[in-house]
Amino acid sequence: MSELKPSIKEMPADERPREKAMKHGVATLSTAELLGLLIGTGNDEETAVGLMRKVLASCSDSIAELARLSIDDLCQFKGIGPAKAIAIQAVCELWKRRSSDERPERARILSSKALFDYFHPLLCDSSVEHCYVLLLSSMNKVIDHVLIGTGGLTATVVDVRLIIREALLKRATAIAVCHNHPSGNLKPSREDDTLTANLAGACKVMNIRMLDHIIITDKAYYSYNDEGRL
């Protein structure tokens, strides 16, 4: 019979994450220790910290890779159930939102690169396709961004009328669209082309400028405007 690993409470006081944080600050904790504090308990073979070391090792010790794991992926680890998996996803979402909060308020979007920089923190770690519309003023200053579709750009998922409605409600005079390709393939699909053409036509009728539609991956993007297709 294998010997059970000690719990966090049985660890020396100066090695316990909570005590270390109280004495030296949370910045002194490793990522595994921070996540161990979050989930609270491990399993009958390892502490919460040990368990999170194993999870992180499977992600090359990358928080960005951790953020891509689904609830089912996390639940493959002994000692992690749906509640702990959701807690881990929640803290990863907070990390993403902090990155989003660092964008300058009322940023001006003057290029496809500026559009990529705006949406990259929101979409870079997503394992699911999301489509956003960015609403802008006459000076191309950001008014708001709105999630308009999830899971793929089919006619039933992204409704051009919804995009126009959002623009009119927020009194936007210009819009830009951005969605991600989790596969890493930047090539636009037929559905991407159809959405772009339909939306450009609707914007022309409503006298709204459509600045761009970009497709982004972790490190690159495709711009319909830059490619002369808008």
XYZ file of C-alpha atoms in Angstrom:
230
model
C 0.000 0.000 0.000
C 1.483 3.345 -1.038
C 2.136 5.992 1.590
C -0.319 8.897 1.485
C 1.113 12.304 0.755
C 0.766 14.922 3.508
C -1.978 17.527 3.325
C -1.135 21.230 3.177
C -1.966 21.484 6.888
C 0.721 18.871 7.629
C 3.401 20.777 5.717
C 5.922 22.898 7.656
C 4.387 26.296 8.415
C 6.888 28.201 6.266
C 5.986 26.026 3.259
C 2.209 26.420 3.479
C 0.918 28.784 0.768
C -1.472 30.674 3.033
C 1.138 31.253 5.727
C 3.746 32.245 3.124
C 1.319 34.731 1.605
C 0.441 36.260 4.962
C 4.098 36.631 5.911
C 5.671 37.615 2.596
C 2.768 38.551 0.274
C 1.012 36.620 -2.487
C 3.619 37.740 -5.030
C 6.073 35.312 -3.404
C 3.889 32.295 -4.198
C 4.445 30.139 -7.241
C 1.639 29.727 -9.764
C 0.983 26.215 -8.428
C 0.748 27.570 -4.879
C -1.691 30.295 -5.928
C -3.880 27.764 -7.697
C -3.531 25.363 -4.776
C -4.985 28.039 -2.514
C -7.829 28.429 -4.979
C -8.890 24.767 -5.152
C -8.205 24.117 -1.455
C -7.722 20.332 -1.539
C -5.884 17.810 -3.663
C -6.440 14.052 -3.661
C -5.326 11.098 -1.553
C -1.925 11.077 -3.249
C -0.936 14.742 -3.431
C -1.686 18.127 -1.942
C -3.607 20.830 -3.759
C -0.272 22.432 -4.671
C 1.108 19.136 -5.956
C -2.016 18.551 -7.993
C -1.789 21.994 -9.574
C 1.908 21.423 -10.350
C 0.818 18.376 -12.337
C -1.895 20.338 -14.144
C 0.517 23.155 -14.977
C 3.165 20.691 -16.166
C 0.639 19.394 -18.702
C 0.338 23.000 -19.952
C 4.094 23.643 -20.169
C 3.690 25.812 -17.030
C 1.807 28.359 -19.136
C -1.221 30.233 -17.779
C -2.262 30.909 -21.369
C -2.310 27.156 -22.058
C -4.146 26.530 -18.777
C -6.830 29.002 -19.860
C -7.488 26.862 -22.940
C -8.393 23.753 -20.939
C -12.091 22.934 -20.843
C -13.965 21.736 -17.761
C -13.770 18.190 -19.137
C -10.003 18.539 -19.653
C -9.483 19.689 -16.059
C -11.716 16.957 -14.657
C -9.369 14.342 -16.127
C -7.020 15.078 -13.218
C -7.739 13.068 -10.075
C -9.017 15.413 -7.386
C -10.526 17.984 -9.755
C -14.291 17.960 -10.217
C -16.593 20.425 -11.968
C -16.580 22.913 -9.058
C -12.765 23.126 -8.944
C -12.557 23.200 -12.740
C -14.938 26.158 -12.892
C -12.939 27.945 -10.168
C -9.757 27.502 -12.234
C -11.516 28.759 -15.361
C -12.869 31.728 -13.394
C -9.414 32.872 -12.289
C -8.120 32.456 -15.861
C -11.010 34.610 -17.078
C -10.073 37.282 -14.522
C -6.514 37.177 -15.859
C -7.828 37.748 -19.395
C -10.084 40.590 -18.284
C -7.222 42.312 -16.489
C -5.344 42.319 -19.796
C -8.420 43.821 -21.446
C -8.680 46.510 -18.761
C -5.173 47.716 -19.616
C -6.362 49.000 -22.996
C -6.568 52.794 -23.142
C -10.101 54.054 -22.647
C -11.732 55.517 -25.735
C -8.955 54.121 -27.894
C -8.899 55.199 -31.527
C -8.858 52.438 -34.108
C -6.841 53.677 -37.066
C -5.481 50.409 -38.458
C -6.017 46.665 -38.574
C -3.112 46.306 -36.110
C -4.923 48.559 -33.619
C -8.010 46.380 -34.037
C -5.929 43.244 -33.415
C -4.335 44.790 -30.319
C -7.777 45.697 -28.974
C -9.302 42.226 -29.310
C -6.279 39.990 -28.771
C -6.582 39.946 -24.940
C -10.238 38.923 -25.234
C -9.768 36.148 -27.761
C -6.201 34.840 -27.647
C -6.908 31.970 -25.224
C -10.360 30.969 -26.390
C -10.874 27.412 -27.626
C -14.250 28.425 -29.084
C -14.938 30.811 -31.960
C -16.334 34.178 -30.844
C -17.416 37.093 -33.003
C -17.434 40.693 -31.742
C -18.536 43.970 -33.251
C -16.645 47.109 -32.277
C -18.756 50.273 -32.238
C -16.964 53.528 -33.043
C -17.591 57.262 -33.239
C -17.027 59.522 -36.238
C -13.435 59.976 -35.001
C -12.958 56.187 -34.831
C -12.980 56.271 -31.035
C -14.245 53.126 -29.325
C -17.761 53.386 -27.932
C -18.242 49.735 -26.973
C -17.690 46.160 -28.099
C -20.465 43.574 -28.206
C -20.341 39.777 -28.482
C -22.624 38.864 -31.367
C -21.923 35.181 -31.952
C -20.261 32.091 -30.527
C -19.350 28.773 -32.058
C -19.029 29.572 -35.761
C -20.028 32.172 -38.328
C -23.191 30.678 -39.778
C -26.219 32.719 -40.712
C -28.060 31.442 -37.632
C -25.252 32.407 -35.257
C -24.318 35.890 -36.511
C -27.297 38.043 -37.453
C -26.412 41.127 -39.514
C -29.576 42.815 -38.234
C -28.318 42.442 -34.656
C -25.046 44.167 -35.571
C -26.850 47.086 -37.222
C -29.240 47.327 -34.262
C -26.323 47.573 -31.812
C -24.720 50.292 -33.926
C -27.927 52.317 -34.024
C -28.612 51.894 -30.296
C -25.119 53.155 -29.402
C -25.210 55.848 -32.102
C -22.087 54.461 -33.702
C -21.137 55.875 -37.076
C -18.582 53.163 -37.812
C -18.090 49.505 -36.940
C -15.444 46.817 -37.206
C -15.893 43.081 -36.785
C -13.442 40.643 -35.251
C -13.587 36.908 -34.708
C -11.035 34.279 -33.804
C -10.003 31.013 -35.421
C -8.972 28.710 -32.533
C -7.516 26.281 -35.087
C -4.774 28.800 -35.877
C -5.724 28.868 -39.574
C -6.095 32.468 -40.762
C -7.716 31.626 -44.098
C -11.259 33.073 -44.246
C -14.044 30.540 -44.658
C -16.949 30.841 -47.074
C -19.125 31.874 -44.118
C -16.609 34.596 -43.201
C -16.783 35.968 -46.740
C -20.588 35.855 -46.766
C -20.878 37.662 -43.439
C -18.448 40.358 -44.588
C -20.285 40.956 -47.860
C -23.744 40.985 -46.251
C -22.659 43.288 -43.440
C -20.875 45.689 -45.796
C -24.045 45.930 -47.861
C -26.236 46.564 -44.811
C -23.840 49.222 -43.507
C -23.909 51.019 -46.853
C -27.709 51.163 -46.767
C -27.693 52.513 -43.186
C -24.855 54.998 -43.862
C -22.556 53.289 -41.330
C -18.867 52.936 -42.174
C -17.569 49.372 -41.991
C -13.868 49.783 -41.269
C -12.726 46.175 -41.281
C -13.377 42.551 -40.488
C -10.359 40.793 -39.034
C -9.729 37.164 -38.168
C -7.243 36.605 -35.360
C -5.173 33.769 -33.938
C -2.708 33.843 -31.068
C 0.000 35.738 -32.919
C -1.383 36.922 -36.250
C -4.424 38.272 -38.023
C -6.106 38.531 -41.413
C -7.678 41.847 -42.438
C -10.318 42.082 -45.172
C -9.530 45.779 -45.508
C -5.773 45.273 -45.823
C -6.378 42.604 -48.467
C -8.558 44.982 -50.493
C -11.666 42.874 -49.964
C -13.776 45.507 -48.233
